[in-house]
Coordinates of C-alpha atoms and ligand atoms in Angstrom, one line a residue:
M1 CA 315.4 244.6 39.3
N2 CA 313.6 242.1 37.1
A3 CA 311.7 243.2 34.0
L4 CA 308.8 240.9 34.9
R5 CA 307.7 239.0 37.9
C6 CA 304.6 236.9 38.1
A7 CA 303.7 235.2 41.3
G8 CA 301.0 232.6 41.9
L9 CA 299.2 233.3 38.7
R10 CA 296.0 231.3 38.2
R11 CA 293.4 231.0 35.5
S12 CA 290.8 228.3 35.1
F13 CA 288.3 227.5 32.4
G14 CA 285.5 225.6 34.2
A15 CA 287.2 222.7 36.0
L16 CA 290.4 223.0 33.9
A17 CA 293.3 224.9 35.6
A18 CA 294.9 226.2 32.4
V19 CA 297.5 228.2 34.5
D20 CA 297.9 226.8 37.9
D21 CA 299.9 228.8 40.5
V22 CA 302.6 229.9 38.1
D23 CA 305.7 231.9 39.2
L24 CA 307.7 233.4 36.4
T25 CA 310.7 235.8 36.7
V26 CA 312.2 237.4 33.7
A27 CA 315.5 239.2 34.3
T28 CA 316.1 242.6 32.8
G29 CA 317.8 242.2 29.4
A30 CA 316.9 238.5 29.1
R31 CA 315.7 236.7 26.0
H32 CA 313.4 234.4 27.9
A33 CA 311.5 231.6 26.2
L34 CA 308.2 230.1 27.4
I35 CA 307.9 226.6 26.0
G36 CA 305.8 223.4 26.7
P37 CA 303.8 220.8 24.9
N38 CA 300.4 221.6 23.3
G39 CA 297.8 222.7 25.8
A40 CA 300.5 223.5 28.5
G41 CA 299.0 226.9 29.2
K42 CA 301.5 229.1 27.4
S43 CA 299.0 231.2 25.5
T44 CA 296.9 231.6 28.6
L45 CA 299.8 232.7 30.7
F46 CA 300.9 235.1 27.9
T47 CA 297.5 236.8 27.9
L48 CA 297.6 237.1 31.7
V49 CA 300.9 238.8 31.4
T50 CA 299.7 241.2 28.7
G51 CA 296.5 241.9 30.5
T52 CA 294.4 240.7 27.6
M53 CA 292.8 238.3 30.1
R54 CA 292.2 238.7 33.8
A55 CA 293.8 236.2 36.2
D56 CA 291.7 234.4 38.8
G57 CA 294.6 235.1 41.3
G58 CA 298.2 236.0 41.6
T59 CA 300.2 239.1 40.7
V60 CA 302.1 240.6 37.7
E61 CA 304.9 243.1 38.3
L62 CA 306.5 245.1 35.5
A63 CA 309.9 246.4 36.5
G64 CA 308.9 246.2 40.2
R65 CA 305.5 247.9 39.7
D66 CA 302.3 246.0 40.4
V67 CA 300.3 246.0 37.2
T68 CA 297.9 243.2 38.1
R69 CA 294.9 245.4 38.0
L70 CA 295.9 247.5 35.0
S71 CA 294.4 247.1 31.6
E72 CA 296.4 245.9 28.6
V73 CA 296.6 249.5 27.3
A74 CA 297.8 250.8 30.7
R75 CA 300.5 248.0 30.8
C76 CA 301.5 249.0 27.2
R77 CA 301.9 252.6 28.3
L78 CA 304.3 251.4 31.1
G79 CA 306.5 249.7 28.6
M80 CA 305.0 246.3 27.8
S81 CA 304.5 245.8 24.1
Q82 CA 303.3 242.8 22.2
T83 CA 303.3 241.9 18.5
M84 CA 299.9 241.5 17.1
Q85 CA 298.4 241.3 13.7
H86 CA 297.5 245.0 13.4
A87 CA 294.5 245.5 11.2
S88 CA 296.5 248.1 9.2
L89 CA 298.9 245.3 8.2
F90 CA 296.3 244.1 5.8
G91 CA 295.5 247.4 4.2
S92 CA 297.2 248.5 1.0
M93 CA 299.7 250.8 2.7
S94 CA 303.4 250.3 2.2
A95 CA 305.6 248.9 5.0
A96 CA 307.1 252.4 5.6
Q97 CA 303.7 254.0 5.8
T98 CA 302.5 251.4 8.3
V99 CA 305.5 251.9 10.6
L100 CA 305.1 255.7 10.2
L101 CA 301.5 255.5 11.4
A102 CA 302.6 253.5 14.5
V103 CA 305.4 256.0 15.2
Q104 CA 302.9 258.9 14.8
R105 CA 300.5 257.2 17.2
H106 CA 303.2 256.9 19.8
D107 CA 305.6 259.8 19.3
G108 CA 303.2 262.2 17.4
G109 CA 301.4 263.4 20.5
R110 CA 304.7 264.1 22.3
I111 CA 306.5 266.0 19.7
G112 CA 303.5 267.4 17.9
L113 CA 302.4 267.0 14.3
L114 CA 303.8 270.3 13.0
P115 CA 305.0 269.8 9.4
R116 CA 308.6 270.5 10.5
R117 CA 308.4 267.7 12.9
R118 CA 307.4 265.1 10.4
P119 CA 311.0 264.4 9.2
T120 CA 311.8 263.3 12.8
L121 CA 308.9 260.9 12.7
R122 CA 309.9 259.6 9.3
A123 CA 313.5 259.2 10.4
R124 CA 312.3 257.1 13.4
A125 CA 310.1 255.0 11.1
E126 CA 313.1 254.4 8.8
E127 CA 315.3 253.5 11.8
L128 CA 312.7 250.9 12.9
L129 CA 312.4 249.4 9.4
A130 CA 316.2 249.1 9.3
E131 CA 316.2 247.5 12.8
V132 CA 314.0 244.7 11.6
G133 CA 315.8 244.2 8.4
L134 CA 313.3 245.8 6.1
A135 CA 315.2 248.9 5.1
E136 CA 315.1 248.0 1.4
R137 CA 311.4 247.0 1.6
G138 CA 309.8 250.2 2.8
D139 CA 308.0 251.0 -0.5
V140 CA 306.5 247.5 -0.8
A141 CA 302.7 247.3 -0.1
V142 CA 302.1 245.2 3.0
P143 CA 300.1 242.4 1.2
A144 CA 303.1 242.0 -1.2
L145 CA 305.5 241.2 1.7
S146 CA 306.4 237.6 2.4
H147 CA 305.0 235.9 5.6
G148 CA 308.4 236.3 7.3
E149 CA 308.7 240.0 6.3
R150 CA 305.2 240.7 7.7
K151 CA 306.3 239.2 11.0
Q152 CA 309.4 241.4 10.9
L153 CA 307.1 244.4 10.3
E154 CA 305.0 243.3 13.3
V155 CA 308.1 243.5 15.4
A156 CA 308.8 247.0 14.1
L157 CA 305.3 248.1 15.0
A158 CA 305.7 246.7 18.6
L159 CA 309.1 248.5 18.8
A160 CA 307.4 251.8 17.8
C161 CA 306.0 252.0 21.4
R162 CA 309.6 252.0 22.7
P163 CA 309.0 249.0 25.0
S164 CA 311.1 247.9 27.9
L165 CA 309.5 244.4 27.6
L166 CA 308.7 243.0 24.2
L167 CA 306.3 240.0 24.2
L168 CA 306.2 237.7 21.2
D169 CA 303.6 235.0 20.8
E170 CA 305.1 232.3 18.4
P171 CA 307.1 234.8 16.3
A172 CA 308.4 232.0 14.0
A173 CA 305.1 230.3 13.4
G174 CA 304.7 229.4 9.7
M175 CA 308.2 230.6 8.8
S176 CA 310.7 228.9 6.5
P177 CA 314.1 228.0 8.1
A178 CA 315.6 231.0 6.3
E179 CA 312.9 233.3 7.6
S180 CA 313.3 232.1 11.2
A181 CA 317.0 232.5 11.0
R182 CA 316.5 236.1 9.9
L183 CA 314.1 236.6 12.8
V184 CA 316.4 235.1 15.3
A185 CA 319.2 237.4 14.1
L186 CA 317.1 240.5 14.3
L187 CA 315.8 239.7 17.8
A188 CA 319.3 238.8 19.0
A189 CA 320.5 242.2 17.8
L190 CA 317.9 244.2 19.7
P191 CA 319.4 246.4 22.4
R192 CA 319.6 244.8 25.8
E193 CA 317.5 247.6 27.3
I194 CA 314.6 245.7 25.6
T195 CA 313.8 242.5 27.5
V196 CA 312.2 239.8 25.3
L197 CA 309.7 237.2 26.5
F198 CA 308.5 234.8 23.8
V199 CA 306.4 231.8 23.4
E200 CA 307.8 229.5 20.7
H201 CA 307.2 226.0 19.5
D202 CA 310.2 225.8 17.2
L203 CA 312.9 224.6 19.6
D204 CA 315.7 225.5 17.1
V205 CA 314.6 229.1 17.4
V206 CA 314.3 228.8 21.2
F207 CA 317.8 227.4 21.7
A208 CA 319.3 229.9 19.1
L209 CA 317.9 232.9 20.9
A210 CA 317.0 232.2 24.6
D211 CA 319.3 232.7 27.5
A212 CA 316.6 231.5 29.9
V213 CA 313.8 229.1 29.4
T214 CA 310.6 228.3 31.4
V215 CA 308.9 225.0 30.6
L216 CA 305.2 224.8 31.3
H217 CA 303.3 221.6 31.5
L218 CA 299.7 221.0 32.5
G219 CA 299.4 224.6 33.6
R220 CA 302.4 224.5 35.9
V221 CA 306.0 225.4 35.7
L222 CA 308.0 222.2 35.2
L223 CA 311.4 223.8 35.0
S224 CA 312.9 227.3 34.8
G225 CA 316.5 227.5 34.0
S226 CA 319.3 227.9 31.4
P227 CA 318.9 226.4 27.9
D228 CA 321.4 223.7 28.9
E229 CA 319.5 222.7 32.0
V230 CA 316.3 222.4 30.0
R231 CA 318.0 220.4 27.2
A232 CA 319.4 218.0 29.8
S233 CA 316.2 217.6 31.7
E234 CA 314.6 214.1 31.6
A235 CA 311.3 215.5 33.0
V236 CA 311.1 218.0 30.1
R237 CA 311.8 215.2 27.6
E238 CA 309.0 213.1 29.2
A239 CA 306.6 216.0 29.2
Y240 CA 307.2 216.5 25.5
L241 CA 306.9 212.8 24.7
G242 CA 303.8 212.5 27.0
T243 CA 305.4 209.6 28.9
G244 CA 305.9 211.2 32.3
R245 CA 303.4 210.7 35.1
R246 CA 302.2 214.0 36.5
E247 CA 303.2 213.4 40.1
E248 CA 306.6 212.1 39.1
L249 CA 307.3 215.0 36.7
F250 CA 306.5 217.7 39.3
E251 CA 308.5 216.1 42.0
A252 CA 311.8 217.2 40.3
Ligands
ATP301 N1 289.1 230.3 26.3 C1 289.2 229.0 26.7 N2 288.1 228.3 27.1 C2 288.3 227.0 27.5 N3 289.5 226.4 27.6 C3 290.6 227.0 27.2 C4 290.5 228.4 26.7 N4 291.7 228.8 26.4 C5 292.5 227.7 26.6 N5 291.8 226.7 27.1 C6 292.4 225.4 27.5 O1 293.4 225.7 28.4 C7 294.5 224.8 28.2 C8 295.8 225.6 28.0 O2 295.6 226.2 26.7 P1 296.7 227.2 26.1 O3 296.2 227.6 24.8 O4 297.0 228.2 27.1 O5 297.9 226.2 25.9 P2 299.2 226.4 25.0 O6 300.4 225.9 25.8 O7 299.3 227.8 24.5 O8 298.9 225.4 23.8 P3 299.4 225.4 22.3 O9 300.8 225.2 22.3 O10 298.6 224.2 21.7 O11 299.0 226.7 21.7 C9 294.1 223.9 27.1 O12 293.6 222.7 27.6 C10 293.1 224.6 26.4 O13 292.1 223.8 25.7

């Protein structure tokens, strides 16, 4: 079964078809990249998948279940988790406290908040910090973390929901090469039970991490295939360079 299957997704803004009849299948366990030139429709498609924005048409299935009409929160409960800039990230809490709060929000209800349960939650928070490479940075106040470390923390917060599908919107944006290398390593090391779909501009990150790539252009899928197929595609090159004529590009 696929982790995610979108069929015929559409979303327009006035006369502009930002997402135009898009089919997208993400295999379970994949590290699937969504790429394309500026304005291709990546962010819009992303918000249709998460449920942040409603589609004009088409369907979204999460692990075989139709979630098209479900809210973002309901999709999250079913295992879809996205990184976002949590307001709490900008407070004065430490990295460890921030993750503990996210763990409490998710696991707290289930196992109760009895004092004797707290060590379990704390252990889970520590495990998450370690998973994103911040084991030694737990005591640091969030504002004192580097940009890259804050991004790592965002991944820990998304993982606190125990997702089956992790959605990342430009995880490497604004990162130094060293920071993106660290991010790639941590995402590559996530257990395969967690499928990852990510939008990314940095093609070094894409090709270091992805085992499947979908290229969007002008709101449509130009190509979906292996990284090698995408790298070798003349149509993809033309789309990025802005030299291809629309009707010729989509013929391929
Ligand atoms: N809320 C909106 N209202 C009007 N037009 C929008 C809106 N959101 C996106 N668009 C337009 O839809 C098209 C697709 O935008 P989108 O942000 O999805 O592309 P993108 O591939 O994520 O681009 P980028 O790589 O530059 O972030 C663009 O032409 C954009 O101007």
